[in-house]
Amino acid sequence: MLVGLDKRSENDIGRTDSIILANINTEAKTIKLVSFMRDMYVPIPGHGLNRINAAYSLGGPELLMKTLQQDFNIDVKYYVSIDFRAFQDLVDKLGGIDVEVKDYEVKEINKYIKEVNGSKATLLSGPGYQKLNGQQALSYSRIRKVGNGDFERTERQRRVLTILINKARNVSIFKIPDLASTVLNYIKTNIPTGKLMNLAYTVYRFGNTPVETIRIPADGMFENMRVKGMAVLVPDLEKNVVYLEKFLSSQGIAFSNLPSYMANNFHFNDKPIDNRGKVRNVIKIVIPKEDLTPTINEDETELEESIINPGSNNNVNNNSEVIVPSE
């Protein structure tokens, strides 16, 4: 699991600006990257429902890995995290990246460069195919208010990571130990140093094998909604798990049995949800009881932007229901 952190001070745990799963299959000789949209509204173990990027601030990389394991049925053992300034320095160490910058991206990129670097900012002069330094590459990866918003943003992040992987694969085999040591200076990880070195050699041996990428949630497998004033993406977990497993499988098929609570986890119904008898589209989410946090009763006038816990049901084993109203 690769995590990019919006971290502004040493004591700040940081917010997750990007969440990417990297899958390296030594038998099939494949490298696959999966972006997880940070605004996905999912169950977070021990903390109820929230945007997935809240998991890191609530419990660090361990809770974020546990969330991915629970909600997407994947076994995540290792993480790598890097903050903004470390990412900038690492890109500079690797000699920058070459990308096509579009007209509508230039202004936003420069805005983000100034936000992070202040008077030391090195701004873009215009669009076109060009080499970006660390400051510019970071900002290119972060912009989200132009083009196709956060969806295009995750595409940029996967593009940048793919370029960096390819640059690392093109170094001399004798420089791999130095490259791995350089990377370790800029990241935090639970990957043992020896295993990290083995991964570096493995990726090198793959040669020019293309890096494959996707995004979760996939098109047609989520709904845009507002919950408690937040704009969120509510995924169909069952469909996304199958889609993800097919992508990661070397045979292109899904093998696993879904956890029992995940079946029909997010599904849509039409039913009255307030005392005025107003019919609204709602989502019923079934999650384990132990993952529910106490709810606070909200005023009825705020019902349309609140999360409602109908209470426990002794006839339901190990599960509770939460109703999330949509707009």
XYZ file of C-alpha atoms in Angstrom:
327
model
C 0.000 0.000 0.000
C 1.425 3.366 -1.057
C 0.221 6.456 0.812
C 0.925 10.072 -0.079
C 0.524 12.338 2.941
C -0.490 15.975 3.193
C 1.762 16.563 6.185
C 2.791 20.103 7.077
C 4.770 19.563 10.304
C 6.850 16.843 11.958
C 4.231 16.183 14.657
C 1.327 16.114 12.204
C 0.181 12.556 11.374
C -0.994 13.891 8.030
C -4.014 13.363 5.809
C -3.958 10.828 3.000
C -3.759 12.683 -0.294
C -3.427 9.450 -2.280
C -3.995 5.744 -1.614
C -2.537 3.305 -4.133
C -2.233 -0.465 -3.940
C 0.863 -1.839 -5.683
C 0.708 -5.508 -6.685
C 3.898 -7.219 -7.893
C 3.305 -10.772 -9.136
C 6.635 -12.576 -9.447
C 5.144 -15.608 -11.234
C 3.137 -13.684 -13.825
C 5.778 -10.923 -13.930
C 3.211 -8.147 -13.653
C 3.113 -4.790 -11.911
C -0.366 -3.460 -11.171
C -1.448 -0.222 -9.496
C -4.892 0.434 -8.012
C -5.965 3.936 -6.960
C -8.585 4.144 -4.218
C -10.626 7.342 -4.407
C -10.133 9.158 -1.115
C -13.770 10.338 -0.924
C -15.229 6.818 -0.897
C -17.697 6.439 1.978
C -16.997 3.079 3.608
C -17.043 1.266 6.969
C -13.829 1.917 8.917
C -13.157 -0.783 11.550
C -14.051 0.543 14.993
C -15.072 3.960 13.667
C -18.292 3.467 11.707
C -18.791 5.107 8.324
C -16.500 7.780 6.934
C -14.433 8.757 3.926
C -11.718 6.183 3.435
C -8.965 8.789 3.754
C -10.035 9.363 7.386
C -8.720 5.905 8.314
C -5.079 7.025 8.328
C -5.670 9.984 10.640
C -7.802 7.800 12.947
C -5.363 4.917 13.253
C -2.345 5.345 11.013
C -1.314 2.968 8.223
C -2.416 -0.073 10.239
C -6.057 1.044 10.295
C -5.981 2.028 6.625
C -4.632 -1.419 5.694
C -7.290 -3.052 7.877
C -9.974 -0.958 6.155
C -8.808 -2.069 2.709
C -8.727 -5.666 3.898
C -12.236 -5.493 5.355
C -13.987 -3.534 2.612
C -12.190 -4.819 -0.483
C -11.238 -8.342 0.587
C -7.519 -7.923 -0.143
C -4.569 -8.992 1.974
C -2.439 -5.899 2.610
C 0.663 -6.569 4.715
C 3.025 -3.733 3.871
C 2.819 0.018 3.508
C 5.006 2.826 2.247
C 4.170 6.417 3.175
C 5.760 9.614 1.931
C 4.941 13.246 2.646
C 4.952 16.173 0.226
C 8.465 17.480 0.760
C 10.032 14.019 0.773
C 8.242 13.224 -2.498
C 9.586 16.422 -4.070
C 13.137 15.583 -2.988
C 12.839 11.986 -4.219
C 11.629 13.064 -7.680
C 14.554 15.486 -7.912
C 16.965 12.697 -6.924
C 15.550 10.558 -9.749
C 16.000 13.357 -12.281
C 12.410 14.604 -12.596
C 9.612 13.240 -14.780
C 8.593 13.934 -18.394
C 4.850 14.517 -18.913
C 2.404 16.401 -21.118
C 0.910 19.326 -19.182
C -2.453 20.493 -20.527
C -3.538 24.127 -20.871
C -6.109 23.934 -18.090
C -3.649 22.332 -15.662
C -0.955 25.044 -15.610
C -2.702 27.584 -13.354
C -3.718 24.953 -10.799
C -0.262 23.370 -10.762
C 1.362 26.738 -10.064
C -1.160 27.443 -7.298
C -0.258 24.214 -5.509
C 3.476 24.795 -6.018
C 3.214 28.154 -4.236
C 1.050 26.670 -1.483
C 3.708 24.130 -0.474
C 6.925 26.004 -1.333
C 6.165 29.698 -0.852
C 8.975 31.976 -2.009
C 11.038 28.963 -3.148
C 8.435 27.938 -5.727
C 9.599 27.113 -9.263
C 6.551 27.705 -11.443
C 5.628 26.353 -14.862
C 5.865 28.822 -17.735
C 3.201 27.113 -19.835
C 1.668 23.864 -21.128
C 3.260 21.181 -23.302
C 5.475 18.134 -23.001
C 8.179 18.989 -20.480
C 10.336 17.779 -17.608
C 8.869 18.484 -14.171
C 11.027 18.869 -11.091
C 9.931 17.623 -7.663
C 7.799 20.672 -6.824
C 6.037 20.571 -10.165
C 5.545 16.782 -10.182
C 3.955 16.890 -6.723
C 1.553 19.649 -7.719
C 0.750 17.879 -10.998
C -0.260 14.860 -8.891
C -2.440 16.884 -6.518
C -4.613 19.177 -8.651
C -8.291 18.195 -8.623
C -10.475 21.207 -9.502
C -9.927 21.063 -13.255
C -10.702 18.499 -15.933
C -12.537 15.470 -14.559
C -11.870 16.407 -10.947
C -10.654 13.742 -8.562
C -11.000 11.017 -11.189
C -8.437 12.692 -13.452
C -6.329 13.416 -10.390
C -5.952 9.716 -9.601
C -5.000 9.130 -13.256
C -2.184 11.664 -12.874
C -1.000 9.992 -9.686
C -0.837 6.580 -11.343
C 0.908 8.138 -14.352
C 3.573 9.755 -12.148
C 4.143 6.558 -10.178
C 4.404 4.543 -13.395
C 7.027 6.967 -14.741
C 9.038 6.710 -11.511
C 8.861 2.897 -11.591
C 10.072 2.876 -15.193
C 12.917 5.268 -14.358
C 13.981 2.977 -11.522
C 13.861 -0.051 -13.858
C 16.208 1.634 -16.310
C 19.094 2.165 -13.903
C 22.140 -0.081 -14.013
C 21.745 -3.251 -11.969
C 24.845 -2.202 -10.028
C 23.091 1.001 -8.914
C 20.014 -0.728 -7.489
C 21.405 -0.910 -3.903
C 22.174 2.823 -3.990
C 18.725 3.567 -5.421
C 17.011 1.500 -2.711
C 19.050 3.273 -0.029
C 18.059 6.637 -1.493
C 14.367 5.713 -1.464
C 14.591 4.557 2.168
C 15.781 8.024 3.168
C 12.483 9.549 2.053
C 9.831 7.023 3.082
C 8.346 5.379 6.153
C 7.605 1.686 5.744
C 7.182 -1.623 7.544
C 8.864 -3.505 4.684
C 12.104 -5.111 5.929
C 15.160 -3.705 4.160
C 16.095 -7.091 2.718
C 12.623 -7.591 1.258
C 12.675 -4.091 -0.210
C 15.963 -4.876 -1.945
C 14.499 -8.111 -3.317
C 11.491 -6.195 -4.655
C 13.805 -3.725 -6.380
C 15.708 -6.544 -8.111
C 12.424 -8.279 -9.004
C 11.027 -5.174 -10.691
C 14.333 -4.700 -12.505
C 14.183 -8.273 -13.857
C 10.707 -7.650 -15.276
C 12.358 -5.478 -17.929
C 9.911 -3.355 -19.913
C 6.774 -5.113 -18.699
C 4.043 -2.429 -18.839
C 2.531 -1.198 -15.579
C -1.226 -1.854 -15.512
C -3.520 0.509 -13.610
C -7.168 0.886 -12.553
C -9.249 2.994 -10.186
C -11.640 1.966 -7.405
C -14.556 2.527 -7.426
C -14.936 1.566 -11.069
C -17.295 3.375 -13.432
C -20.919 2.403 -12.856
C -20.147 0.886 -9.443
C -20.766 3.877 -7.160
C -23.136 6.786 -6.503
C -22.298 10.459 -5.877
C -24.002 11.646 -2.674
C -23.840 14.137 0.161
C -23.744 12.837 3.727
C -23.557 15.207 6.691
C -22.531 17.973 4.322
C -19.740 15.895 2.744
C -19.568 15.087 -0.954
C -18.843 11.359 -1.054
C -18.709 8.377 -3.396
C -20.751 5.443 -2.107
C -19.388 2.280 -3.740
C -21.137 -0.985 -4.455
C -18.601 -3.000 -2.498
C -19.593 -6.383 -3.877
C -19.195 -5.301 -7.514
C -15.956 -3.444 -6.827
C -14.440 -6.407 -4.978
C -15.145 -8.703 -7.930
C -13.777 -6.094 -10.375
C -10.629 -5.666 -8.260
C -10.027 -9.391 -7.900
C -10.379 -9.933 -11.644
C -7.807 -7.204 -12.266
C -5.307 -8.552 -9.737
C -5.729 -12.192 -10.762
C -3.305 -13.443 -13.403
C -6.217 -15.439 -14.878
C -8.548 -12.449 -14.896
C -11.169 -14.082 -12.669
C -12.372 -13.554 -9.097
C -11.787 -16.469 -6.743
C -12.655 -15.529 -3.182
C -15.872 -15.838 -1.248
C -17.037 -12.426 -0.099
C -17.285 -11.812 3.658
C -20.873 -12.428 4.776
C -21.484 -8.817 5.781
C -20.406 -7.606 2.340
C -23.163 -9.334 0.372
C -25.599 -6.629 -0.760
C -23.653 -4.236 1.451
C -24.590 -1.111 -0.457
C -27.932 -1.279 -2.220
C -30.539 1.282 -3.111
C -34.157 1.475 -2.001
C -37.003 3.960 -2.144
C -38.805 4.376 1.187
C -40.073 7.170 3.475
C -37.381 8.220 5.922
C -38.878 11.154 7.786
C -42.037 12.090 9.659
C -43.239 14.251 6.786
C -43.616 11.129 4.656
C -41.188 12.428 2.079
C -39.892 9.645 -0.150
C -36.178 9.831 -0.818
C -33.593 7.566 -2.376
C -31.578 5.956 0.414
C -28.804 3.442 0.838
C -28.937 0.591 3.314
C -25.488 -0.350 4.565
C -24.972 -3.543 6.537
C -21.793 -3.590 8.616
C -20.579 -5.610 11.613
C -21.852 -4.359 14.987
C -18.347 -4.098 16.374
C -17.534 -1.577 13.659
C -20.334 0.800 14.627
C -19.588 3.816 16.782
C -22.247 5.431 18.999
C -24.492 7.789 17.036
C -25.602 11.229 18.149
C -29.276 12.072 17.814
C -29.674 14.892 15.348
C -32.515 17.386 15.031
C -35.193 16.288 12.557
C -34.535 19.361 10.444
C -31.020 18.051 9.829
C -32.229 14.583 8.909
C -31.380 14.883 5.240
C -27.683 15.357 6.011
C -27.342 12.969 8.950
C -26.545 9.326 9.529
C -29.393 7.500 11.235
C -28.900 4.387 13.367
C -32.276 2.669 13.663
C -31.026 0.814 16.750
C -30.005 -2.756 17.375
C -32.108 -5.715 16.278
C -31.845 -8.838 18.386
C -33.056 -10.947 15.471
C -30.058 -10.007 13.328
C -26.833 -11.860 14.001
C -23.679 -9.733 14.257
C -24.966 -7.023 11.881
C -26.615 -3.609 12.154
C -28.098 -1.327 9.538
C -27.291 2.307 8.892
C -29.467 4.364 6.569
C -27.724 7.087 4.582
C -30.049 9.576 2.872
C -29.029 10.898 -0.520
C -29.860 14.259 -1.986
